Tab-separated table of C-alpha atoms in Angstrom:
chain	number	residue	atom	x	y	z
R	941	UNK	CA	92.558	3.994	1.295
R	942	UNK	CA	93.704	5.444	-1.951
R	943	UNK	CA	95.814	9.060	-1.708
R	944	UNK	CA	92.848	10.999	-2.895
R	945	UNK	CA	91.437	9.686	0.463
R	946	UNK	CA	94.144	10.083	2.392
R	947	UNK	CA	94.241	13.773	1.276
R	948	UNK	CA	90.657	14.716	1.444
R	949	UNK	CA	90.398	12.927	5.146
R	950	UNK	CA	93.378	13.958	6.371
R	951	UNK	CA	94.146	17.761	5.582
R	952	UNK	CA	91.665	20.126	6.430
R	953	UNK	CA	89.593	21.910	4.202
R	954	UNK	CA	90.843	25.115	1.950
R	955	UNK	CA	93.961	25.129	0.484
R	956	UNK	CA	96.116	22.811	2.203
R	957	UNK	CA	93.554	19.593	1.146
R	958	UNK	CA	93.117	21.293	-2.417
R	959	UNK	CA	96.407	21.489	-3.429
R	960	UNK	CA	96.835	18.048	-2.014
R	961	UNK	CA	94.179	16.862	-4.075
R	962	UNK	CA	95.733	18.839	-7.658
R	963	UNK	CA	99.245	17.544	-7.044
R	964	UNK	CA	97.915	13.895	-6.825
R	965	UNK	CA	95.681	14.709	-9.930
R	966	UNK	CA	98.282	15.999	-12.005
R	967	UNK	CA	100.783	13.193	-11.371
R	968	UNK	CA	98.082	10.435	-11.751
R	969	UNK	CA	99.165	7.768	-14.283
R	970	UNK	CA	95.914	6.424	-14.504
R	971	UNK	CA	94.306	6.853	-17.629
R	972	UNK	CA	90.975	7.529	-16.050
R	973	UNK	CA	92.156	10.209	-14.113
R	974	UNK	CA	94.137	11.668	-16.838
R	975	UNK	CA	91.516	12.053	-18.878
R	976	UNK	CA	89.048	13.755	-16.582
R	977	UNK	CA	91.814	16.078	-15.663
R	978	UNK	CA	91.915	17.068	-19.352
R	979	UNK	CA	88.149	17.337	-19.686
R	980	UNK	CA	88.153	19.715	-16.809
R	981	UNK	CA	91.414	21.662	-18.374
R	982	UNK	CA	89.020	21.808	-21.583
R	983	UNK	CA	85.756	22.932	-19.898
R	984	UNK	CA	88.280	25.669	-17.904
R	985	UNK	CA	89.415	26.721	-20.802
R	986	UNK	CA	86.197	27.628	-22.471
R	987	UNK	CA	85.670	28.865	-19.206
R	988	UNK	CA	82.348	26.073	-19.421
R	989	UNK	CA	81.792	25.904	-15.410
R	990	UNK	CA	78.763	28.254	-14.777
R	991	UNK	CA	76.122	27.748	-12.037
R	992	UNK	CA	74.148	25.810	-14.553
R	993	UNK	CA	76.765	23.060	-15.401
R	994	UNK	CA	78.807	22.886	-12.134
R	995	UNK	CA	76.745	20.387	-10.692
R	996	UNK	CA	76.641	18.066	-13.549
R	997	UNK	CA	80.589	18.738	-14.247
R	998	UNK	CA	81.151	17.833	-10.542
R	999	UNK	CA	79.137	14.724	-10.205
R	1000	UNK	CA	80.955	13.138	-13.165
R	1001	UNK	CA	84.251	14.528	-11.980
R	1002	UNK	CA	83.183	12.553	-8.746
R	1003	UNK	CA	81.348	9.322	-10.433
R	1004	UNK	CA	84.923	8.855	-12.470
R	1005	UNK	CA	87.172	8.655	-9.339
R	1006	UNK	CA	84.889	6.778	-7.158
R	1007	UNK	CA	84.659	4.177	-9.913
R	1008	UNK	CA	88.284	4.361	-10.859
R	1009	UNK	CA	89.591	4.137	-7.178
R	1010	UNK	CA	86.951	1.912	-6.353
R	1011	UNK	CA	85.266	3.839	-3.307
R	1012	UNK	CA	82.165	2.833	-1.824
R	1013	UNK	CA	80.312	5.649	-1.717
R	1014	UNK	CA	77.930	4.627	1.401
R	1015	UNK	CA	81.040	3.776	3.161
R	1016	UNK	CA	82.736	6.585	2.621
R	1017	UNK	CA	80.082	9.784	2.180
R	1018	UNK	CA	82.471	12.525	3.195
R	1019	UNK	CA	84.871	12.015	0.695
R	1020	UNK	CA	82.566	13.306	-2.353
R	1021	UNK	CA	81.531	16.162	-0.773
R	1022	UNK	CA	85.315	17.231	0.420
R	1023	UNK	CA	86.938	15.950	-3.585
R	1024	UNK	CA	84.024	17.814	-5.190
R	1025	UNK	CA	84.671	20.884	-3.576
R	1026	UNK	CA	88.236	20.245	-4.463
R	1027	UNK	CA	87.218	19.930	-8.172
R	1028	UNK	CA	85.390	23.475	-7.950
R	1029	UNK	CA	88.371	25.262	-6.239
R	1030	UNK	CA	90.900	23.625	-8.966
R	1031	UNK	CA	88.934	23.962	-11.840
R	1032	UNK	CA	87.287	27.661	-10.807
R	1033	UNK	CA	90.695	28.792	-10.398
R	1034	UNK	CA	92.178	28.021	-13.695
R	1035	UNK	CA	88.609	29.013	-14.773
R	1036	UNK	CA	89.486	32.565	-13.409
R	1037	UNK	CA	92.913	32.600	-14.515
R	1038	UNK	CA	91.358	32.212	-18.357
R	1039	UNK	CA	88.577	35.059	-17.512
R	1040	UNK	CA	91.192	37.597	-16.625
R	1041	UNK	CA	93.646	36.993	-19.199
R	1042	UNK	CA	90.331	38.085	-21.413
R	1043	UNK	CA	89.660	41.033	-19.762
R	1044	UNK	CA	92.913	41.958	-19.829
R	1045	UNK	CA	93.508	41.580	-23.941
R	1046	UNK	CA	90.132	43.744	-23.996
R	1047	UNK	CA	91.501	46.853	-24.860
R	1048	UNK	CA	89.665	50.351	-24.196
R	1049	UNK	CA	87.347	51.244	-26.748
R	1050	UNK	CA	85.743	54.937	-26.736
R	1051	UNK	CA	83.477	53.282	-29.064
R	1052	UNK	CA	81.843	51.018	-26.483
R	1053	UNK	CA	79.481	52.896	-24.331
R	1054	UNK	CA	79.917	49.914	-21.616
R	1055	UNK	CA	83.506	51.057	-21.481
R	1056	UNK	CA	82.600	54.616	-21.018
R	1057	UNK	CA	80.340	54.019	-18.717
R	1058	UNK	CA	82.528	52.229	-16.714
R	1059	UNK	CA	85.019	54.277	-16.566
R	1060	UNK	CA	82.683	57.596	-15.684
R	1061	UNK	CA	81.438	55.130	-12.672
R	1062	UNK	CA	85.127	55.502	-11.410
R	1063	UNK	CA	85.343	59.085	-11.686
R	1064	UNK	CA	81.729	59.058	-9.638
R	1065	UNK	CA	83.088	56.987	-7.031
R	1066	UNK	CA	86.046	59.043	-6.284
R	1067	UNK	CA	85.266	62.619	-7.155
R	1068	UNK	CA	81.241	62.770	-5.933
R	1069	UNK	CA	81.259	66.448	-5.404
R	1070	UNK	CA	83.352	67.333	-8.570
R	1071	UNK	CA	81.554	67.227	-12.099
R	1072	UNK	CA	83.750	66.403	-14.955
R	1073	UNK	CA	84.232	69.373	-17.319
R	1074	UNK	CA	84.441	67.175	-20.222
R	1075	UNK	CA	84.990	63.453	-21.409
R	1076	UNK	CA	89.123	64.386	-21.829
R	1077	UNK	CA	90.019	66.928	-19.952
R	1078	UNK	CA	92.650	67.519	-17.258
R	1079	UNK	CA	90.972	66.478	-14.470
R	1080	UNK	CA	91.501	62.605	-15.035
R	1081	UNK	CA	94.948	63.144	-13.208
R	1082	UNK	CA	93.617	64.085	-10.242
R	1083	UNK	CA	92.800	60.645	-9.753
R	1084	UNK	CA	96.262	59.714	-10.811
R	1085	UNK	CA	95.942	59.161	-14.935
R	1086	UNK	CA	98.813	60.332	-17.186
R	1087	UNK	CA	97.072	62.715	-19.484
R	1088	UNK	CA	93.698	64.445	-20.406
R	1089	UNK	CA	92.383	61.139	-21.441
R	1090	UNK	CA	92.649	58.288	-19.564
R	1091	UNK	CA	91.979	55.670	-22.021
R	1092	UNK	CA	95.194	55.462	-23.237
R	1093	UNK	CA	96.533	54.397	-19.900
R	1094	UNK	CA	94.745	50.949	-19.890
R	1095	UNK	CA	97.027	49.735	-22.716
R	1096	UNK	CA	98.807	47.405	-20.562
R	1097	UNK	CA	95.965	45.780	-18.409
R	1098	UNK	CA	92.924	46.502	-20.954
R	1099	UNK	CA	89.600	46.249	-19.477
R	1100	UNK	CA	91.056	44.240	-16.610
R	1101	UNK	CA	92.353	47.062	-14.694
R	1102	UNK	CA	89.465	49.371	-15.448
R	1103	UNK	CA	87.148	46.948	-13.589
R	1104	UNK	CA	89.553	46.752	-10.576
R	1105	UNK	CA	89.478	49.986	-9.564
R	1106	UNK	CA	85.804	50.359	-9.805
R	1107	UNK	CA	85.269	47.501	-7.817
R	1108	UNK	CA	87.762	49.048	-5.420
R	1109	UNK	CA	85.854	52.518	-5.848
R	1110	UNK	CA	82.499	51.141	-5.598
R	1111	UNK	CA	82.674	47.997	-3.043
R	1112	UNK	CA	85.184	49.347	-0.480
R	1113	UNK	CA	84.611	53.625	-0.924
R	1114	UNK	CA	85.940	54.564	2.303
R	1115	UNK	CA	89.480	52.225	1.897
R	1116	UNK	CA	89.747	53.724	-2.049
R	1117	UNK	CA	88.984	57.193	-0.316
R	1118	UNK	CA	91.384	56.969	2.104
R	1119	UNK	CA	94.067	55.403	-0.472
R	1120	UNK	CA	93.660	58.309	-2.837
R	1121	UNK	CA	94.424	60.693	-0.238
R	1122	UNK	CA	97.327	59.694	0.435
R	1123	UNK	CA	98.066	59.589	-3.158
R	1124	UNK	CA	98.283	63.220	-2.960
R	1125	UNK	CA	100.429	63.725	-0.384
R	1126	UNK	CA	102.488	66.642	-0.744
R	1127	UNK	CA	105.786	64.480	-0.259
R	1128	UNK	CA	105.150	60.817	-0.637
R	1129	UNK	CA	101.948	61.468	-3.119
R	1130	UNK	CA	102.138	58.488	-6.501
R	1131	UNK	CA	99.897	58.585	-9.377
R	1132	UNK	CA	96.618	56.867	-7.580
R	1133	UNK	CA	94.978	55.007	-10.899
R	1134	UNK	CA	98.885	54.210	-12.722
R	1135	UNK	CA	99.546	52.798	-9.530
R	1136	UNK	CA	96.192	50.695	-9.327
R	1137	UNK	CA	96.673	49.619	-13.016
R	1138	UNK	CA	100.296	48.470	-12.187
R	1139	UNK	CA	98.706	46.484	-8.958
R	1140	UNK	CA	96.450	45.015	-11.671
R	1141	UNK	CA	99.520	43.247	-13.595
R	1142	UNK	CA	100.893	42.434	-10.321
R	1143	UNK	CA	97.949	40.633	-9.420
R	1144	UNK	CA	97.372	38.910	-12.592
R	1145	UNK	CA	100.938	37.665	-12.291
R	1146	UNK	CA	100.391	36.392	-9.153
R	1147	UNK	CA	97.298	34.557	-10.248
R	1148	UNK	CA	98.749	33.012	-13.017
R	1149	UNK	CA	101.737	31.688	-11.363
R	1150	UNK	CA	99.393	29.610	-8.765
R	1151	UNK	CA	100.773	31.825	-6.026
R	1152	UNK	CA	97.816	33.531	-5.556
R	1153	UNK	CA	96.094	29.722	-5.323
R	1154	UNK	CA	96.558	29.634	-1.103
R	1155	UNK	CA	94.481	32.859	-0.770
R	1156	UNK	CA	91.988	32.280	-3.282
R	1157	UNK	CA	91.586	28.393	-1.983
R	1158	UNK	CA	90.704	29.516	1.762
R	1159	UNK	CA	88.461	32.085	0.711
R	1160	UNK	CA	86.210	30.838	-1.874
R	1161	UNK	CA	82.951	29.700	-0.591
R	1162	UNK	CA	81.741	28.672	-3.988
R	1163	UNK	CA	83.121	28.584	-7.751
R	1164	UNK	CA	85.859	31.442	-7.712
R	1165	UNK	CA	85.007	34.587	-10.061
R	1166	UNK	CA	85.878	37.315	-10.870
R	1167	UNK	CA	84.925	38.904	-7.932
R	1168	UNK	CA	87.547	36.694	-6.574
R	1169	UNK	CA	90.008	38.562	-8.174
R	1170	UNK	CA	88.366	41.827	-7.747
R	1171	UNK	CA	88.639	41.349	-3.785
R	1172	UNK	CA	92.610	39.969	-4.371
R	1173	UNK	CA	93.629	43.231	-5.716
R	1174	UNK	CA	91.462	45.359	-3.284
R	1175	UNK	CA	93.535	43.849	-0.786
R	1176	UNK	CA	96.800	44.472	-2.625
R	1177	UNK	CA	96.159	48.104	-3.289
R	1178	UNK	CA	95.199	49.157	0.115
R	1179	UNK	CA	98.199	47.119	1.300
R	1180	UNK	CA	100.438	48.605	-0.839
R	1181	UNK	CA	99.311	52.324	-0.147
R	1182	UNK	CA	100.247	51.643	3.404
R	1183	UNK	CA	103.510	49.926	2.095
R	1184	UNK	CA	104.650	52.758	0.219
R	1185	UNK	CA	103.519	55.285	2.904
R	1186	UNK	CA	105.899	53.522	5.298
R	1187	UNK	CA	108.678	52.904	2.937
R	1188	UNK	CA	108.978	56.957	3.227
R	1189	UNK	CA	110.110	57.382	-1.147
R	1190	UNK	CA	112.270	60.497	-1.411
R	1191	UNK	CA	110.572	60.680	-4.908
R	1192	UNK	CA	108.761	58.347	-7.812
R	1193	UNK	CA	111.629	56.737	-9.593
R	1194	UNK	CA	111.400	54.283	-6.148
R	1195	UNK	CA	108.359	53.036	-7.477
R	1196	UNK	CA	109.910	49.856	-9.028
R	1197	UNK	CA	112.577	48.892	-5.808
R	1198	UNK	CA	109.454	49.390	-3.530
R	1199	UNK	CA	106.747	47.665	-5.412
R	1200	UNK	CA	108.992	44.897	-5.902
R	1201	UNK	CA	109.845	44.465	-1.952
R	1202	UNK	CA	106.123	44.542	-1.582
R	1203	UNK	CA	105.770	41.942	-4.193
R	1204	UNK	CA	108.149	40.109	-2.088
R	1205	UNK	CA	106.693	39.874	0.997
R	1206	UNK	CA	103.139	39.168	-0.377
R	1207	UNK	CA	104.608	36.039	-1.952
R	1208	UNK	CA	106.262	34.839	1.255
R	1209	UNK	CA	102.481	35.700	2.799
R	1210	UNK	CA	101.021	33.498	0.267
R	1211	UNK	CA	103.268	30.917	0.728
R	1212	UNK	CA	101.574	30.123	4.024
R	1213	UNK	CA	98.858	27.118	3.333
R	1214	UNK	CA	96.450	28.929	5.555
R	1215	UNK	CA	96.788	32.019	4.364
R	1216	UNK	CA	93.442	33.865	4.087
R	1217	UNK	CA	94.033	38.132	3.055
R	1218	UNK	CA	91.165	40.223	4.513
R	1219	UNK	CA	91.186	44.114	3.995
R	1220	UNK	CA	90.663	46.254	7.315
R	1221	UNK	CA	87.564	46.753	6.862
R	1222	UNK	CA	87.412	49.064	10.275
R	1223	UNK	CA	88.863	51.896	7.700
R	1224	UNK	CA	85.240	51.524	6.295
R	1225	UNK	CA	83.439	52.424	9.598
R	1226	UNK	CA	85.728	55.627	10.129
């Protein structure tokens, strides 16, 4: 049996056999291989791998290295099911890494009624009972924003961190609930959306470093999206609320030590091959 084999037949499925499968990949001399694996980097890259093409994309992906490696196919049936979903996971993920990257260079635009949209659907969310005054006014930092007008806070994460804490708003309402009340603590309060937007960048770093590849490997049933990430950082936020909560700050300017320990331990987390991060969703059912 050739190492793809070995891999796909004898690690199980998730992370531990994908990553298996990308190192081998990547360090294929085989010219073959080495030029699917730059096909797929292309197709990635013009983030080309939607529901309509995956299955074509996958069944040439699979075609090339059962020809190349010279599998029998009817002998061996499980291995192109367990290398194609492989392919999806590897290829989804760098996929996802390329989406992000785009959201986040999308900067705020008052101009785009999407964007505005948006960004009332947060204040919705969060504040139900409390009508907003006006589009700036001072009642954007009570859900943690700088000044009167909140757009100028997305600066750093663009669009990108806009759509996280919707998601987180919107998918999960009691968790966000619960997370911005503690945001206003009287003695260990933070700035609820600066400190989502800075969770943003510290999930986008974490993608794009591949640490965030064990998590997203185990959990993706299908092609990862951006819902992938969406969930990722839903995870980190109400982790971190509960992080910083415990970590008793005598005041803000602790933000960086503590967020950084945090950082810390969710890498040696992800660092675990099986390693699959699930919020508690009992919070929901309070």
């Amino acid at each position: 049996m050739c190492e793809l084999q070995r891999i796909c037949y004898g690690e199980p499925s998730g992370a531990r056999r994908t990553l298996g499968v990308e190192e081998s990949l990547k360090l294929s001399r085989n010219a073959n291989i080495k030029t699917l694996v730059a096909h797929l980097n292309d197709l990635a890259e013009q983030c080309a791998i939607t529901t309509k093409t995956e299955r074509k994309i996958l069944e040439e992906a699979i075609k090339t290295v059962l020809v190349t490696k010279k599998i029998n196919p009817t002998a061996h049936p499980d291995f192109a099911r367990s290398f194609g979903k492989c392919v999806e996971l590897i290829w989804g993920y760098k996929q996802l890494c390329v989406t992000c990257e785009e959201l986040r260079k999308t900067p705020y635009d008052t101009e785009n009624p999407q964007h505005e949209l948006l960004l009332l659907k947060l204040w919705n969310s969060l504040m139900p009972y409390e009508p907003l005054d006006a589009r700036v006014t001072k009642q954007w930092q009570e859900i943690g924003f700088q000044g009167d007008d909140p757009k100028t806070d997305f600066r750093g994460m663009g669009i990108l961190g806009l759509e996280n804490l919707v998601y987180f708003a919107q998918e999960y309402p009691s968790a966000a609930t619960h997370v911005l009340s503690h945001s206003t603590h009287p003695r260990y309060g933070y700035a609820f959306a600066i400190v989502g937007i800075n969770l943003t960048s510290m999930a986008l770093r974490l993608l794009k470093d591949g640490t965030a590849k064990t998590h997203i490997y185990n959990s993706s049933k299908t092609l990862p999206s951006i819902r992938a990430f969406h969930q990722f950082y839903c995870y980190l936020f109400y982790e971190f609320d509960g992080f910083w909560i415990d970590s008793k700050p005598s005041n803000m300017m602790e933000f960086s030590s503590i967020q950084e320990k945090f950082e810390n331990s969710i890498r040696m987390a992800l660092a675990d091959p099986s390693i699959v991060f699930r919020i508690n969703i009992s919070i929901d059912n309070v």
